[in-house]
PDB file of C-alpha atoms in Angstrom:
ATOM      1  CA  MET A   1     108.985  22.332  49.320  1.00  0.00           C
ATOM      2  CA  PRO A   2     108.419  23.014  53.191  1.00  0.00           C
ATOM      3  CA  LYS A   3     107.388  20.473  55.250  1.00  0.00           C
ATOM      4  CA  GLN A   4     103.400  20.580  56.232  1.00  0.00           C
ATOM      5  CA  PRO A   5     103.170  20.872  60.125  1.00  0.00           C
ATOM      6  CA  LYS A   6     101.522  18.102  61.790  1.00  0.00           C
ATOM      7  CA  THR A   7      98.333  18.145  63.252  1.00  0.00           C
ATOM      8  CA  SER A   8      97.756  16.431  66.526  1.00  0.00           C
ATOM      9  CA  SER A   9      96.084  13.557  65.298  1.00  0.00           C
ATOM     10  CA  ASN A  10      98.958  13.236  62.359  1.00  0.00           C
ATOM     11  CA  LEU A  11     101.845  13.458  64.983  1.00  0.00           C
ATOM     12  CA  ARG A  12      99.852  10.948  66.987  1.00  0.00           C
ATOM     13  CA  ASP A  13      99.227   8.309  63.956  1.00  0.00           C
ATOM     14  CA  ALA A  14     103.038   9.374  63.115  1.00  0.00           C
ATOM     15  CA  ILE A  15     104.204   7.951  66.332  1.00  0.00           C
ATOM     16  CA  LEU A  16     102.176   5.224  66.476  1.00  0.00           C
ATOM     17  CA  VAL A  17     103.882   4.092  62.695  1.00  0.00           C
ATOM     18  CA  SER A  18     107.177   4.969  64.087  1.00  0.00           C
ATOM     19  CA  ALA A  19     106.994   2.712  66.566  1.00  0.00           C
ATOM     20  CA  THR A  20     105.015  -0.336  64.942  1.00  0.00           C
ATOM     21  CA  GLN A  21     108.496  -0.269  62.570  1.00  0.00           C
ATOM     22  CA  LEU A  22     110.718  -0.048  65.504  1.00  0.00           C
ATOM     23  CA  LEU A  23     108.485  -3.114  66.906  1.00  0.00           C
ATOM     24  CA  ASP A  24     109.213  -5.029  63.046  1.00  0.00           C
ATOM     25  CA  GLU A  25     112.674  -4.341  62.894  1.00  0.00           C
ATOM     26  CA  PHE A  26     114.023  -4.821  66.196  1.00  0.00           C
ATOM     27  CA  GLY A  27     111.290  -6.077  68.516  1.00  0.00           C
ATOM     28  CA  PRO A  28     109.980  -4.496  71.468  1.00  0.00           C
ATOM     29  CA  ALA A  29     113.514  -4.071  72.606  1.00  0.00           C
ATOM     30  CA  GLY A  30     114.279  -1.396  70.478  1.00  0.00           C
ATOM     31  CA  LEU A  31     111.430   0.388  71.083  1.00  0.00           C
ATOM     32  CA  SER A  32     112.446   3.943  72.712  1.00  0.00           C
ATOM     33  CA  MET A  33     110.493   7.456  73.582  1.00  0.00           C
ATOM     34  CA  ARG A  34     113.188   8.889  71.819  1.00  0.00           C
ATOM     35  CA  GLU A  35     113.649   6.867  68.460  1.00  0.00           C
ATOM     36  CA  VAL A  36     109.937   6.892  68.493  1.00  0.00           C
ATOM     37  CA  ALA A  37     110.248  10.724  68.323  1.00  0.00           C
ATOM     38  CA  ARG A  38     113.164  10.480  65.470  1.00  0.00           C
ATOM     39  CA  ARG A  39     111.507   9.021  63.414  1.00  0.00           C
ATOM     40  CA  ALA A  40     108.701  10.439  63.686  1.00  0.00           C
ATOM     41  CA  GLY A  41     110.091  13.920  63.413  1.00  0.00           C
ATOM     42  CA  CYS A  42     109.300  15.468  66.229  1.00  0.00           C
ATOM     43  CA  THR A  43     110.973  16.898  69.559  1.00  0.00           C
ATOM     44  CA  HIS A  44     111.704  14.013  72.326  1.00  0.00           C
ATOM     45  CA  GLN A  45     109.156  15.150  74.273  1.00  0.00           C
ATOM     46  CA  ALA A  46     106.454  15.185  71.943  1.00  0.00           C
ATOM     47  CA  PRO A  47     105.031  11.543  72.103  1.00  0.00           C
ATOM     48  CA  TYR A  48     104.474  12.429  75.860  1.00  0.00           C
ATOM     49  CA  HIS A  49     102.080  14.951  74.778  1.00  0.00           C
ATOM     50  CA  TYR A  50      99.829  11.495  73.636  1.00  0.00           C
ATOM     51  CA  PHE A  51     101.377   8.659  75.704  1.00  0.00           C
ATOM     52  CA  THR A  52     102.368   8.645  79.289  1.00  0.00           C
ATOM     53  CA  ASN A  53     104.801   6.136  78.474  1.00  0.00           C
ATOM     54  CA  ARG A  54     106.596   3.347  76.065  1.00  0.00           C
ATOM     55  CA  GLU A  55     103.762   0.939  77.658  1.00  0.00           C
ATOM     56  CA  ALA A  56     100.796   2.888  76.560  1.00  0.00           C
ATOM     57  CA  ILE A  57     102.413   3.591  72.919  1.00  0.00           C
ATOM     58  CA  ILE A  58     102.264  -0.213  72.849  1.00  0.00           C
ATOM     59  CA  THR A  59      98.894  -0.602  74.688  1.00  0.00           C
ATOM     60  CA  ALA A  60      97.677   1.348  71.572  1.00  0.00           C
ATOM     61  CA  LEU A  61      99.573  -0.466  69.351  1.00  0.00           C
ATOM     62  CA  VAL A  62      98.094  -3.765  70.705  1.00  0.00           C
ATOM     63  CA  THR A  63      94.310  -2.218  70.818  1.00  0.00           C
ATOM     64  CA  GLY A  64      94.763  -1.207  67.120  1.00  0.00           C
ATOM     65  CA  GLY A  65      95.997  -4.679  66.341  1.00  0.00           C
ATOM     66  CA  PHE A  66      93.381  -6.610  68.084  1.00  0.00           C
ATOM     67  CA  THR A  67      90.475  -4.289  66.302  1.00  0.00           C
ATOM     68  CA  SER A  68      92.192  -4.682  62.694  1.00  0.00           C
ATOM     69  CA  LEU A  69      92.432  -8.508  63.939  1.00  0.00           C
ATOM     70  CA  SER A  70      88.623  -8.636  64.418  1.00  0.00           C
ATOM     71  CA  LYS A  71      87.693  -6.969  61.081  1.00  0.00           C
ATOM     72  CA  VAL A  72      90.159  -9.206  58.934  1.00  0.00           C
ATOM     73  CA  LEU A  73      88.421 -11.556  60.630  1.00  0.00           C
ATOM     74  CA  ALA A  74      85.124 -10.762  60.755  1.00  0.00           C
ATOM     75  CA  SER A  75      85.556  -9.915  56.841  1.00  0.00           C
ATOM     76  CA  ALA A  76      86.557 -13.647  56.428  1.00  0.00           C
ATOM     77  CA  ARG A  77      83.732 -14.975  58.810  1.00  0.00           C
ATOM     78  CA  ASP A  78      81.744 -13.719  55.579  1.00  0.00           C
ATOM     79  CA  GLU A  79      83.188 -16.186  53.518  1.00  0.00           C
ATOM     80  CA  GLY A  80      81.394 -19.046  55.745  1.00  0.00           C
ATOM     81  CA  ASP A  81      84.289 -21.140  55.814  1.00  0.00           C
ATOM     82  CA  ALA A  82      86.531 -21.618  58.597  1.00  0.00           C
ATOM     83  CA  VAL A  83      89.985 -22.561  56.215  1.00  0.00           C
ATOM     84  CA  ALA A  84      89.248 -18.450  55.503  1.00  0.00           C
ATOM     85  CA  ILE A  85      89.294 -17.724  58.848  1.00  0.00           C
ATOM     86  CA  GLY A  86      92.134 -19.550  59.878  1.00  0.00           C
ATOM     87  CA  TYR A  87      94.078 -18.144  56.697  1.00  0.00           C
ATOM     88  CA  ALA A  88      93.292 -14.622  57.334  1.00  0.00           C
ATOM     89  CA  TYR A  89      94.392 -15.027  60.996  1.00  0.00           C
ATOM     90  CA  VAL A  90      97.518 -16.504  59.641  1.00  0.00           C
ATOM     91  CA  ARG A  91      97.706 -13.200  57.284  1.00  0.00           C
ATOM     92  CA  PHE A  92      97.515 -10.956  59.703  1.00  0.00           C
ATOM     93  CA  ALA A  93     100.353 -12.228  61.946  1.00  0.00           C
ATOM     94  CA  LEU A  94     102.116 -12.545  58.792  1.00  0.00           C
ATOM     95  CA  GLU A  95     101.502  -8.994  57.846  1.00  0.00           C
ATOM     96  CA  ASN A  96     101.813  -7.121  60.710  1.00  0.00           C
ATOM     97  CA  PRO A  97     104.836  -8.811  62.597  1.00  0.00           C
ATOM     98  CA  GLY A  98     106.208  -6.736  65.305  1.00  0.00           C
ATOM     99  CA  VAL A  99     102.394  -6.057  66.662  1.00  0.00           C
ATOM    100  CA  PHE A 100     101.351  -9.413  66.530  1.00  0.00           C
ATOM    101  CA  ARG A 101     104.509 -10.642  68.652  1.00  0.00           C
ATOM    102  CA  ILE A 102     103.190  -8.128  71.606  1.00  0.00           C
ATOM    103  CA  MET A 103      99.589  -8.878  71.392  1.00  0.00           C
ATOM    104  CA  PHE A 104      99.725 -11.842  73.352  1.00  0.00           C
ATOM    105  CA  ARG A 105     102.194 -10.670  75.881  1.00  0.00           C
ATOM    106  CA  SER A 106     100.557  -9.210  78.768  1.00  0.00           C
ATOM    107  CA  ASP A 107     103.376  -8.407  79.932  1.00  0.00           C
ATOM    108  CA  MET A 108     103.896  -5.888  77.748  1.00  0.00           C
ATOM    109  CA  TYR A 109     101.240  -3.579  78.176  1.00  0.00           C
ATOM    110  CA  THR A 110      98.918  -1.863  80.176  1.00  0.00           C
ATOM    111  CA  PRO A 111      95.550  -2.403  79.288  1.00  0.00           C
ATOM    112  CA  GLU A 112      93.790   0.354  81.495  1.00  0.00           C
ATOM    113  CA  SER A 113      95.548   2.849  79.406  1.00  0.00           C
ATOM    114  CA  ASP A 114      93.416   2.506  77.055  1.00  0.00           C
ATOM    115  CA  VAL A 115      89.548   2.232  77.177  1.00  0.00           C
ATOM    116  CA  ASN A 116      88.818   0.475  73.846  1.00  0.00           C
ATOM    117  CA  PHE A 117      91.301  -2.166  74.838  1.00  0.00           C
ATOM    118  CA  VAL A 118      88.920  -4.781  76.338  1.00  0.00           C
ATOM    119  CA  SER A 119      86.210  -4.894  73.540  1.00  0.00           C
ATOM    120  CA  ALA A 120      89.232  -5.195  71.121  1.00  0.00           C
ATOM    121  CA  VAL A 121      90.094  -7.722  72.896  1.00  0.00           C
ATOM    122  CA  ALA A 122      86.438  -9.580  73.132  1.00  0.00           C
ATOM    123  CA  SER A 123      85.327  -8.255  69.348  1.00  0.00           C
ATOM    124  CA  SER A 124      88.652 -10.649  68.138  1.00  0.00           C
ATOM    125  CA  ARG A 125      87.856 -13.456  70.677  1.00  0.00           C
ATOM    126  CA  LYS A 126      84.284 -13.017  69.186  1.00  0.00           C
ATOM    127  CA  GLN A 127      85.609 -13.094  65.789  1.00  0.00           C
ATOM    128  CA  LEU A 128      87.621 -16.735  66.867  1.00  0.00           C
ATOM    129  CA  SER A 129      84.743 -18.202  68.318  1.00  0.00           C
ATOM    130  CA  ALA A 130      83.368 -18.362  65.029  1.00  0.00           C
ATOM    131  CA  LEU A 131      86.142 -20.435  63.272  1.00  0.00           C
ATOM    132  CA  CYS A 132      84.979 -22.752  65.823  1.00  0.00           C
ATOM    133  CA  ASP A 133      81.287 -22.138  65.621  1.00  0.00           C
ATOM    134  CA  ASN A 134      81.527 -23.061  61.697  1.00  0.00           C
ATOM    135  CA  ILE A 135      83.251 -26.392  62.247  1.00  0.00           C
ATOM    136  CA  TYR A 136      81.856 -27.891  65.335  1.00  0.00           C
ATOM    137  CA  PRO A 137      78.527 -25.838  66.296  1.00  0.00           C
ATOM    138  CA  GLN A 138      77.437 -25.129  69.940  1.00  0.00           C
ATOM    139  CA  ALA A 139      81.243 -25.591  70.633  1.00  0.00           C
ATOM    140  CA  SER A 140      82.482 -25.877  74.614  1.00  0.00           C
ATOM    141  CA  GLU A 141      85.057 -22.589  74.927  1.00  0.00           C
ATOM    142  CA  GLU A 142      87.742 -25.545  75.772  1.00  0.00           C
ATOM    143  CA  HIS A 143      87.002 -26.660  72.085  1.00  0.00           C
ATOM    144  CA  GLN A 144      87.338 -23.175  70.824  1.00  0.00           C
ATOM    145  CA  MET A 145      90.614 -22.513  72.417  1.00  0.00           C
ATOM    146  CA  ALA A 146      92.108 -25.428  71.257  1.00  0.00           C
ATOM    147  CA  LEU A 147      91.075 -24.509  67.596  1.00  0.00           C
ATOM    148  CA  GLY A 148      92.502 -21.096  68.443  1.00  0.00           C
ATOM    149  CA  ALA A 149      95.570 -21.904  69.885  1.00  0.00           C
ATOM    150  CA  TYR A 150      96.131 -24.385  66.249  1.00  0.00           C
ATOM    151  CA  VAL A 151      95.526 -21.398  64.313  1.00  0.00           C
ATOM    152  CA  HIS A 152      97.895 -19.118  66.693  1.00  0.00           C
ATOM    153  CA  GLY A 153     100.095 -21.665  66.961  1.00  0.00           C
ATOM    154  CA  LEU A 154     100.649 -22.301  62.904  1.00  0.00           C
ATOM    155  CA  ALA A 155     100.684 -18.493  62.426  1.00  0.00           C
ATOM    156  CA  THR A 156     103.910 -17.865  65.243  1.00  0.00           C
ATOM    157  CA  LEU A 157     105.588 -21.117  63.375  1.00  0.00           C
ATOM    158  CA  LEU A 158     105.410 -19.526  60.330  1.00  0.00           C
ATOM    159  CA  LEU A 159     106.128 -16.306  61.779  1.00  0.00           C
ATOM    160  CA  ASP A 160     108.900 -16.817  64.314  1.00  0.00           C
ATOM    161  CA  GLY A 161     109.321 -20.776  64.165  1.00  0.00           C
ATOM    162  CA  PRO A 162     111.876 -22.845  62.503  1.00  0.00           C
ATOM    163  CA  PRO A 163     109.320 -23.939  59.612  1.00  0.00           C
ATOM    164  CA  SER A 164     109.493 -19.990  58.768  1.00  0.00           C
ATOM    165  CA  LEU A 165     113.028 -20.800  57.493  1.00  0.00           C
ATOM    166  CA  GLN A 166     112.133 -23.180  54.768  1.00  0.00           C
ATOM    167  CA  PHE A 167     110.107 -20.303  52.982  1.00  0.00           C
ATOM    168  CA  SER A 168     111.539 -17.073  51.259  1.00  0.00           C
ATOM    169  CA  ASN A 169     108.894 -15.055  51.418  1.00  0.00           C
ATOM    170  CA  ASN A 170     105.246 -14.504  52.967  1.00  0.00           C
ATOM    171  CA  THR A 171     103.702 -15.561  49.734  1.00  0.00           C
ATOM    172  CA  GLN A 172     105.435 -18.880  50.388  1.00  0.00           C
ATOM    173  CA  ARG A 173     104.302 -19.091  53.759  1.00  0.00           C
ATOM    174  CA  LEU A 174     100.700 -18.120  53.321  1.00  0.00           C
ATOM    175  CA  THR A 175      99.963 -21.001  50.625  1.00  0.00           C
ATOM    176  CA  TYR A 176     102.184 -23.036  53.185  1.00  0.00           C
ATOM    177  CA  ALA A 177      99.471 -22.253  55.877  1.00  0.00           C
ATOM    178  CA  LYS A 178      96.376 -22.247  53.017  1.00  0.00           C
ATOM    179  CA  ARG A 179      97.547 -26.777  52.626  1.00  0.00           C
ATOM    180  CA  VAL A 180      97.907 -26.654  56.793  1.00  0.00           C
ATOM    181  CA  LEU A 181      94.703 -25.298  57.496  1.00  0.00           C
ATOM    182  CA  GLU A 182      92.562 -27.106  54.818  1.00  0.00           C
ATOM    183  CA  GLN A 183      94.231 -30.385  56.708  1.00  0.00           C
ATOM    184  CA  GLY A 184      93.557 -29.577  60.210  1.00  0.00           C
ATOM    185  CA  LEU A 185      89.884 -27.074  59.591  1.00  0.00           C
ATOM    186  CA  ARG A 186      88.005 -29.649  57.044  1.00  0.00           C
TER     187      ARG A 186
END
């Protein structure tokens, strides 16, 4: 069966999927425009029709990451439980390792290259603030930051830190995360 020609939006999406796979497999050092194009099944120049450079691809992925994280946290927030919000955050990190690792590395992307970037970050932060509000209504910004750092630190440790080595899969990591969150967020 002949290959379907890719439409503009399909090719742009294929480029982003390829970039995500490269980040998951090799980290930022493994992300090149040529390899993205090869995996997306297009010419090595095609990605430049959608993204000015590698950083623009990363910015699009980070923007999408913050948008997705915001939706995940909003859904968990509907449960009205701080543990559910924290758990959703950790689950997002473990299910999206490549993008999560770069989301908080402002040296990796150029926010001004994506008009949706600022609103995606703000929406995500608003959802994280809800984590604190569920435990400490009217808490200070510093208190919100402390709780956010707690959950982010747990996610990062279970993704890349020494504690991740004691588990063979994400199911085990998430089970452990729930126990830790129940201790710290109740």
